[in-house]
Coordinates of C-alpha atoms in Angstrom, one line a residue:
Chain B
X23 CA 10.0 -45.8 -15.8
X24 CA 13.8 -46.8 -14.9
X25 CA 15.2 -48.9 -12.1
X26 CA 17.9 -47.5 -11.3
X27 CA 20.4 -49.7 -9.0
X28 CA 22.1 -47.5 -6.3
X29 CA 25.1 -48.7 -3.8
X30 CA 25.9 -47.3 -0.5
X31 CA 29.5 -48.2 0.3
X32 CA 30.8 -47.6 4.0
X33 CA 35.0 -47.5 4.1
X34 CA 37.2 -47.8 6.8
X35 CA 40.3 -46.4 5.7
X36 CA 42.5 -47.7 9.1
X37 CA 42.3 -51.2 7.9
X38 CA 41.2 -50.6 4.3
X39 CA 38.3 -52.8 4.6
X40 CA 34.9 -51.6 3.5
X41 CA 31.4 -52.8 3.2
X42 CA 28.5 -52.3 0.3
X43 CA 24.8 -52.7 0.1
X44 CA 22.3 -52.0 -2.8
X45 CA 19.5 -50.9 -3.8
X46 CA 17.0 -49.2 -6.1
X47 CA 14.5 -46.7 -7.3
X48 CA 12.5 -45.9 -10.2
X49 CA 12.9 -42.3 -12.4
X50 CA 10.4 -41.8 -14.9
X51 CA 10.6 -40.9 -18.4
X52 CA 11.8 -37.8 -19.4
X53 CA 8.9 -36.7 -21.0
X54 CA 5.6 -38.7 -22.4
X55 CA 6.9 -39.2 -26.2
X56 CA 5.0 -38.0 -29.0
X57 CA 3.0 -40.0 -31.1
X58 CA 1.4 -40.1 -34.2
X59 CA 1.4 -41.7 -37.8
X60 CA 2.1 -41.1 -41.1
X61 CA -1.4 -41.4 -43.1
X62 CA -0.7 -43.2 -46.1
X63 CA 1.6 -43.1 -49.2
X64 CA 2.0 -39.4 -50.2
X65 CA 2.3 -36.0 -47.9
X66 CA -1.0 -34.9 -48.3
X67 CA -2.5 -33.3 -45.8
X68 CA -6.0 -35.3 -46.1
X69 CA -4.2 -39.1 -45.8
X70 CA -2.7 -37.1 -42.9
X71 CA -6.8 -36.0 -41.4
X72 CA -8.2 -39.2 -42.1
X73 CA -5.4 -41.3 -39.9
X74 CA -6.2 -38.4 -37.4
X75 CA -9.2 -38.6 -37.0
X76 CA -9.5 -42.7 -37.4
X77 CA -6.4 -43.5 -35.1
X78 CA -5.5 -40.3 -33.2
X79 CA -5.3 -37.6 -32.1
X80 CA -1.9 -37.6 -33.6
X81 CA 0.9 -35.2 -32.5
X82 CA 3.4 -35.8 -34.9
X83 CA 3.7 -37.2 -38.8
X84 CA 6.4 -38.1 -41.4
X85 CA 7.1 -36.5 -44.3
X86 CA 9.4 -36.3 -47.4
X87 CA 11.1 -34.7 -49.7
X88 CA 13.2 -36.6 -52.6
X89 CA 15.2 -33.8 -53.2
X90 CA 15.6 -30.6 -52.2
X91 CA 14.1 -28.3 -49.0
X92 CA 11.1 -25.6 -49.9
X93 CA 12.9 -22.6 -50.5
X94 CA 10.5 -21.8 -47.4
X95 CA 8.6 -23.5 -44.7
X96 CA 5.9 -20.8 -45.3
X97 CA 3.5 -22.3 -47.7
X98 CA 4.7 -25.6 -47.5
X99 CA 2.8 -28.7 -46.9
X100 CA 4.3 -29.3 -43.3
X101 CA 2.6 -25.8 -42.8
X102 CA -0.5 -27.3 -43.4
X103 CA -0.5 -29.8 -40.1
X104 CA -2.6 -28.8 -37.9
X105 CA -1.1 -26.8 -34.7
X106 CA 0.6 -29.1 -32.2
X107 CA 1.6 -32.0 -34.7
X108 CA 5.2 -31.8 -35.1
X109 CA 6.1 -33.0 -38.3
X110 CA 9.5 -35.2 -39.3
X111 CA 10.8 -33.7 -42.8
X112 CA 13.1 -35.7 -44.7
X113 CA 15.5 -34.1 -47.7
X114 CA 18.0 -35.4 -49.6
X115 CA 20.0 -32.9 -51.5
X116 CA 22.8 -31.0 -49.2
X117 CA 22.7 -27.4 -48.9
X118 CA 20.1 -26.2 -51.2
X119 CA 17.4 -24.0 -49.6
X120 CA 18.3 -25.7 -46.2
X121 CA 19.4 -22.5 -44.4
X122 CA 16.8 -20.6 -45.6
X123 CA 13.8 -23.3 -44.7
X124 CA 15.4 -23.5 -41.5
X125 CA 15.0 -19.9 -40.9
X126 CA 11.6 -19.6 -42.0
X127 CA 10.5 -22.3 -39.7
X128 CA 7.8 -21.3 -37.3
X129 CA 6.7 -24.6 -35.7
X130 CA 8.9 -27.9 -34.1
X131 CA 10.0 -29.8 -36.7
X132 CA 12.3 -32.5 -36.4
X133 CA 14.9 -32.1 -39.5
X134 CA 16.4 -35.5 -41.4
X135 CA 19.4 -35.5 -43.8
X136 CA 18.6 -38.5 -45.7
X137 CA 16.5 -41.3 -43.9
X138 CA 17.9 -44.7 -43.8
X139 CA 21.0 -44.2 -45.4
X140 CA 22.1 -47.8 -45.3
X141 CA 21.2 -48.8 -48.6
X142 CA 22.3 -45.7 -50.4
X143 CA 25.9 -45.3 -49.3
X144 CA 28.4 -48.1 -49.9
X145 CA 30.1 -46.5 -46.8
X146 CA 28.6 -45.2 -43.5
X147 CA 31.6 -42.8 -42.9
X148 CA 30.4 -40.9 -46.2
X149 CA 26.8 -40.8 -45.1
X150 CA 28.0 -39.3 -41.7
X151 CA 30.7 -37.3 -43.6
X152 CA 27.4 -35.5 -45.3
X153 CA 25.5 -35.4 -42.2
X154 CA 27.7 -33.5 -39.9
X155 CA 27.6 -31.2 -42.4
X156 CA 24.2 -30.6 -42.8
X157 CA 23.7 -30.8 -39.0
X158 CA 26.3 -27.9 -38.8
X159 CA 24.3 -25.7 -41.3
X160 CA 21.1 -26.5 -39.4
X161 CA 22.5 -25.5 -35.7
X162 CA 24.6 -22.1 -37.2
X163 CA 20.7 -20.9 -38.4
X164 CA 19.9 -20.9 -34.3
X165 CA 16.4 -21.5 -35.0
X166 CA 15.8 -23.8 -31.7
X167 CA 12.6 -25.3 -33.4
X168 CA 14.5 -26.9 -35.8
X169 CA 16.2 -30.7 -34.3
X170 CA 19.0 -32.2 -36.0
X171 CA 17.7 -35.9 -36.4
X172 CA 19.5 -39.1 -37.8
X173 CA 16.9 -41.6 -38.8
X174 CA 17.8 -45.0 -39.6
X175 CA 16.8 -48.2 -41.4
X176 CA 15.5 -51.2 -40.1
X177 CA 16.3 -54.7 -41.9
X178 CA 20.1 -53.5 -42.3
X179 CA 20.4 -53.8 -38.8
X180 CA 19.2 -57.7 -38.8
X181 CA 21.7 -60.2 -37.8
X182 CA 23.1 -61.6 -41.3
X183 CA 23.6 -57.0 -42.0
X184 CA 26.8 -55.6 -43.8
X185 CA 29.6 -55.4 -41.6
X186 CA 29.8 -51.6 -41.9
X187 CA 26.2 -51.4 -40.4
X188 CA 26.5 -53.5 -37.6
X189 CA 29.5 -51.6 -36.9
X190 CA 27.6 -48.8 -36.0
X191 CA 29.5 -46.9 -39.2
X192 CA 26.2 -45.2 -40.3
X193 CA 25.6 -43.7 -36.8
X194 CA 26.6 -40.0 -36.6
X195 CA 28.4 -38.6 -33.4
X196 CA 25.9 -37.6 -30.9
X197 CA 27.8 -33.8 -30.7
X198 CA 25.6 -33.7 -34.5
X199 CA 22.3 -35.1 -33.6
X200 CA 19.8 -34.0 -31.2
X201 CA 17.6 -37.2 -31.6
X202 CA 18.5 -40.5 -32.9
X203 CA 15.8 -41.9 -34.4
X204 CA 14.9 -45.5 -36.4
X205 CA 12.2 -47.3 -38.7
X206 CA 11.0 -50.2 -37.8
X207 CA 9.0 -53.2 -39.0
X208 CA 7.8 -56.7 -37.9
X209 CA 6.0 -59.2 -39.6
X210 CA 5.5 -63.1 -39.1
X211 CA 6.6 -63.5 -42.4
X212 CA 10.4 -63.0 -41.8
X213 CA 12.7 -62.7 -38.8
X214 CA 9.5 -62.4 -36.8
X215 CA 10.8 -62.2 -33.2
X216 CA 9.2 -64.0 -30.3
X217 CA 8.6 -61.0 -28.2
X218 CA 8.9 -57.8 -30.0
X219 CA 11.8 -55.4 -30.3
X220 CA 13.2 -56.1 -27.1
X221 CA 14.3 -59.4 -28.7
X222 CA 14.6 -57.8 -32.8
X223 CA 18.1 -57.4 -33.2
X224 CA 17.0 -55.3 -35.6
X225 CA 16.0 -52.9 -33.4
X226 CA 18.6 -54.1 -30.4
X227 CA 21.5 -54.3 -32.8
X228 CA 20.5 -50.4 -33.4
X229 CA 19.9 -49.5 -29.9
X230 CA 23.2 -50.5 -28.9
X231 CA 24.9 -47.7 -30.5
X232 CA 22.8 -45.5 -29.5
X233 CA 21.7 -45.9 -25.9
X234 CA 25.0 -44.6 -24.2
X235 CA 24.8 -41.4 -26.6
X236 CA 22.5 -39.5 -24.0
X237 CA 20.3 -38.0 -27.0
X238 CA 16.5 -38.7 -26.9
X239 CA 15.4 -41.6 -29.0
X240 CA 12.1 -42.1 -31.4
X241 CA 10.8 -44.3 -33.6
X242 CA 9.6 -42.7 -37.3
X243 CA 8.5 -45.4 -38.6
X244 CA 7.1 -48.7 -36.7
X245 CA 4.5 -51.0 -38.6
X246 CA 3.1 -54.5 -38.1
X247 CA 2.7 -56.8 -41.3
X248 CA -0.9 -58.1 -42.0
X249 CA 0.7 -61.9 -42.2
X250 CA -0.3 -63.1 -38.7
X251 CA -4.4 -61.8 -37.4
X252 CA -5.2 -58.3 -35.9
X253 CA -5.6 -59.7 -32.5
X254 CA -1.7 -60.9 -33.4
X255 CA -0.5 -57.3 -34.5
X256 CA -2.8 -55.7 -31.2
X257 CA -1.0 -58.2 -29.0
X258 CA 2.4 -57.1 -30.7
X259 CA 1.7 -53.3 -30.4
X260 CA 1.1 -53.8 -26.5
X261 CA 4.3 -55.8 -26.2
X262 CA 6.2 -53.3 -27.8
X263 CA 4.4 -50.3 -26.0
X264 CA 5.3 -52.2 -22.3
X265 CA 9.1 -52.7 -23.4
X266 CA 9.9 -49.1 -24.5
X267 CA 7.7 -47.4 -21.7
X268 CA 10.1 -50.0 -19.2
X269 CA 13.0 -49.9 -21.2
X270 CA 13.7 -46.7 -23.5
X271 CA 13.2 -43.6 -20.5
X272 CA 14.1 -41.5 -23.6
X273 CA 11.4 -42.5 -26.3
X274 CA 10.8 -39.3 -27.7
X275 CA 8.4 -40.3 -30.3
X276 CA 6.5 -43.3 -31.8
X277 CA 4.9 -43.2 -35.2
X278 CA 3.0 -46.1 -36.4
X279 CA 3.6 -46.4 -40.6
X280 CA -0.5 -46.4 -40.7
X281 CA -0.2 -47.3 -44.3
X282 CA 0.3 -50.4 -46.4
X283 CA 3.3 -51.0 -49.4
X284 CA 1.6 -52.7 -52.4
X285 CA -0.5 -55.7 -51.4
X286 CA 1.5 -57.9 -49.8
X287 CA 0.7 -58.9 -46.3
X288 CA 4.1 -58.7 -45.1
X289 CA 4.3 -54.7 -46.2
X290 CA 0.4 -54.4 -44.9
X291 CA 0.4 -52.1 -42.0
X292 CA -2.9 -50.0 -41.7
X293 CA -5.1 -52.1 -39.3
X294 CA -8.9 -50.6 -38.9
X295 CA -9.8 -52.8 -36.3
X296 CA -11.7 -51.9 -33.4
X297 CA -9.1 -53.6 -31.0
X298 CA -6.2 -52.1 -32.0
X299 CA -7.2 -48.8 -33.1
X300 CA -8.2 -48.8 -29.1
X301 CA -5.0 -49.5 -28.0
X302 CA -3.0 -47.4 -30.3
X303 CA -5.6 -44.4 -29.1
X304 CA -4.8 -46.1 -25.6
X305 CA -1.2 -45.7 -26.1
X306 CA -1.5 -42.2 -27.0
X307 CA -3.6 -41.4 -24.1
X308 CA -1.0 -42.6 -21.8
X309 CA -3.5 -45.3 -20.5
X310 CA -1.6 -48.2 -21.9
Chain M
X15 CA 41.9 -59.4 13.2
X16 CA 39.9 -55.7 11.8
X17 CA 36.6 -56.0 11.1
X18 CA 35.1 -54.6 7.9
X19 CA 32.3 -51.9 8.5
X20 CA 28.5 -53.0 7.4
X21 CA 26.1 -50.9 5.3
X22 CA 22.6 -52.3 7.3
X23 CA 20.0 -50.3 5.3
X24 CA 19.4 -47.8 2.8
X25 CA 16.0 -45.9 2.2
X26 CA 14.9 -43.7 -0.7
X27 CA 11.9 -41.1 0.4
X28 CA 10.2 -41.6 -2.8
X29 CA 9.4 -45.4 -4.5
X30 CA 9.7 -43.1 -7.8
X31 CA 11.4 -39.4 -9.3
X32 CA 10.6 -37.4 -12.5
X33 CA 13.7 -36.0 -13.9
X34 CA 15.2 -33.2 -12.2
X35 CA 13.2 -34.1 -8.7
X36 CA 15.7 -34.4 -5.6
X37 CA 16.3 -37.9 -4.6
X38 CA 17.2 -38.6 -0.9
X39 CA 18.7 -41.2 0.3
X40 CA 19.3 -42.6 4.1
X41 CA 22.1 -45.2 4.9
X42 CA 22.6 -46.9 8.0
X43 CA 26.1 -48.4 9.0
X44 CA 27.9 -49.8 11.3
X45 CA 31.6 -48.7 11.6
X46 CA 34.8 -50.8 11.5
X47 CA 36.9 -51.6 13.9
X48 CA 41.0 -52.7 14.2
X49 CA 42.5 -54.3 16.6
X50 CA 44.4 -53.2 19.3
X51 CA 48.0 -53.4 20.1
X52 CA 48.4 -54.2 23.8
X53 CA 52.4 -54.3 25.9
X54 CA 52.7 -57.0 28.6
X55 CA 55.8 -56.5 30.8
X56 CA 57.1 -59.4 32.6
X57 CA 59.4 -58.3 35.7
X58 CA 61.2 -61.0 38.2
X59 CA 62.7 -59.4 41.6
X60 CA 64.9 -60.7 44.1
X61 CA 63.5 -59.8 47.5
X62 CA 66.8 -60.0 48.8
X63 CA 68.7 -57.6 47.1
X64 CA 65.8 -55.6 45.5
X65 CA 67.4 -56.0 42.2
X66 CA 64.7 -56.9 39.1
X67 CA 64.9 -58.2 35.8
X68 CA 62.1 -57.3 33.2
X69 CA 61.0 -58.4 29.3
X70 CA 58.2 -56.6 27.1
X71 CA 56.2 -58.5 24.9
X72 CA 53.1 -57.3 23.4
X73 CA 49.4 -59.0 22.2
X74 CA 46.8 -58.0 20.4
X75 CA 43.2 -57.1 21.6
X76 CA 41.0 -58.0 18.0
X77 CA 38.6 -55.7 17.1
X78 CA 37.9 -53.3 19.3
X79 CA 38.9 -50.1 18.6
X80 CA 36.1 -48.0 16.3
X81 CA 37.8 -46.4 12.7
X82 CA 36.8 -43.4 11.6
X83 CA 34.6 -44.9 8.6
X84 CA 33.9 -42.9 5.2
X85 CA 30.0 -43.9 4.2
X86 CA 29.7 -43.3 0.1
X87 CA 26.9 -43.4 -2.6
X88 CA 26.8 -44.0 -6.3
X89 CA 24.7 -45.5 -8.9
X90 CA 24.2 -47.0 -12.5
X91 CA 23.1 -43.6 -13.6
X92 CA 26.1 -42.0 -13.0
X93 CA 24.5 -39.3 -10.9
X94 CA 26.6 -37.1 -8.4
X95 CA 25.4 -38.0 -5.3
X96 CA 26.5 -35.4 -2.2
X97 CA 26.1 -36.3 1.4
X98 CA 24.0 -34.0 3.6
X99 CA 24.6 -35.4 7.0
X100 CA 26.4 -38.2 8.3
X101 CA 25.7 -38.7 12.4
X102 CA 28.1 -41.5 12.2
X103 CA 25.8 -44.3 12.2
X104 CA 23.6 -42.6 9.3
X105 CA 24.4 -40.9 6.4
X106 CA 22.1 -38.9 4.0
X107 CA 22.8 -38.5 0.1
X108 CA 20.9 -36.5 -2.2
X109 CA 21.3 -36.2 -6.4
X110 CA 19.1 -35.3 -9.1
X111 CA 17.0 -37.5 -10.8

């Protein structure tokens, strides 16, 4: 939901003077966003069940290639997801096989040119050089399943980040994207903000280039560290889930990262709790 | 001295809008008013001969002739907002949400 300010201005053009009042009303989101949750370390389809059937249901997932596209979406493991789950599939090599996956594809699937770019190109304008090509292949297949997505990092985007990231230099136009999308992570361990991402310039120093473009946003990636309790991540997850339902009227999706990196608390993310695996069910069923 | 004209009141006809639902809006208003330019003629006569001498000054009556007043609508959403009906005292707006 969005307040929207409104002023009513009455003009008297004899003298020139006028007078203005204001006021408000709400519009609601443009859609309930999707969410879901990437199952664990690899694309396979049972990491993908498990987190289904543990924290969902799940409409959407994240998935990756380190190369190259399937020559086809038939047969591929995104093919695999069960109906309604609309998968994010990541590829890094240009060109190869792209025009003919995105002609085979059948289902919605939300199509990334190399996730979080930021620490792979000592340049942002050669990252969105690259992408406005690929998004240009994608849209001349006019296969309308397929969305062009940008999906980028989080910690680049903290305060003490390059100069060329907080410059918004690894942000392509929004005439090439269909969805701006970002990973994010918290964790009392570092830069641990007091109230969530509304106050994470990691996530605000982001949202500013991004939230004039008029293109849907979503979240691939989100994930609370283990270093703080589970009632600390649950309270964290509700904070966050009351700031982009008031704040963000164009979340299009939310994926928790329901997976952990290594051992390390601060890269612990998968919470089995009771409590929380309520409220992330709760936040799916549009009751929180 | 002109006096400015007052928006007194504006009502929506829903608290909240899904995108693409038709927002109404009433405003109330009062309009303005300028002042009015008034002659004064000052004229002596001599009763004898009839004759008269006269000078023209004029004064001005503050606010109390009513403008023609423009009521208007816009908001942070950049919405087009097209008025409906204006009576002259109220004005209705309507965009999309």
């Amino acid at each position: 939901m969005t307040s929207v300010s409104f002023t009513a201005k009455a003009t008297d053009p004899t003298s020139g003077l006028s007078g203005s009042l204001s006021a408000s009303f709400n519009v609601q989101s443009t859609v309930a966003p999707l969410l879901g949750a990437r199952g664990g370390p690899t694309n396979a389809l049972s990491l993908f069940n498990t987190a289904n059937s543990t924290i969902g249901p799940l409409n959407c997932t994240k998935l990756f290639y380190s190369t190259v596209l399937p020559t086809t979406y038939v047969g591929s493991i995104e093919s695999t997801y069960p109906v309604g789950v609309t998968p994010v599939v990541c590829y890094k090599t240009m060109n190869t096989n792209v025009a003919a996956y995105v002609n085979s594809v059948t289902r919605p699937v939300w199509l990334v040119y190399h996730q979080e770019p930021e620490g792979d190109y000592p340049l942002g304008s050669t990252f969105v050089s690259e992408f406005n090509t690929q998004s240009a292949l994608i849209r001349a297949q006019g296969n309308p399943l397929v969305k062009v997505v940008c999906c980028s990092a989080g910690f680049p985007y903290r305060a003490a980040g390059t100069a060329d990231v907080l410059a918004g230099n690894y942000i392509p136009p929004a005439s090439s994207v269909d969805y701006y999308c970002k990973d994010v992570y918290q964790d009392q361990g570092s830069l641990y903000p007091t109230a969530g991402l509304s106050n994470y310039p990691i996530w605000t120093n982001w949202y500013s280039f991004v939230s004039g473009s008029g293109k849907p946003i979503g979240i691939t990636e989100y994930g609370i560290g283990s270093t703080g309790s589970n009632a600390d991540r649950n309270t964290r997850i509700q904070q966050d889930c009351a700031y982009l339902r008031a704040s963000i009227p164009s979340l299009a999706m939310w994926q928790y990262w329901w997976s952990n990196v290594g051992t390390d608390p601060a890269t612990t993310y998968q919470f089995t709790d009771a409590a929380t695996i309520a409220t992330w069910q709760g936040i799916e069923a549009g009751t929180i | 001295m002109p006096v400015a004209p007052v928006v007194t009141s504006i009502t929506f006809d829903h608290p909240s809008y899904a995108h693409g639902a038709t927002i109404t809006a009433t405003v109330t208003y009062v309009k303005g008013l300028s002042d009015l330019a008034q002659t004064f003629t000052g004229v002596a006569t001599d009763s004898l001969t009839g004759l008269s001498g006269s000078l023209v000054s004029t004064f001005t009556v503050a606010g109390v002739v009513t403008d023609a007043t423009t009521p208007s609508a816009s908001d942070a959403g950049l919405r087009t907002w097209s008025k409906t009906s204006d009576t002259g005292t109220v004005a209705t707006f309507t965009a999309t949400a």
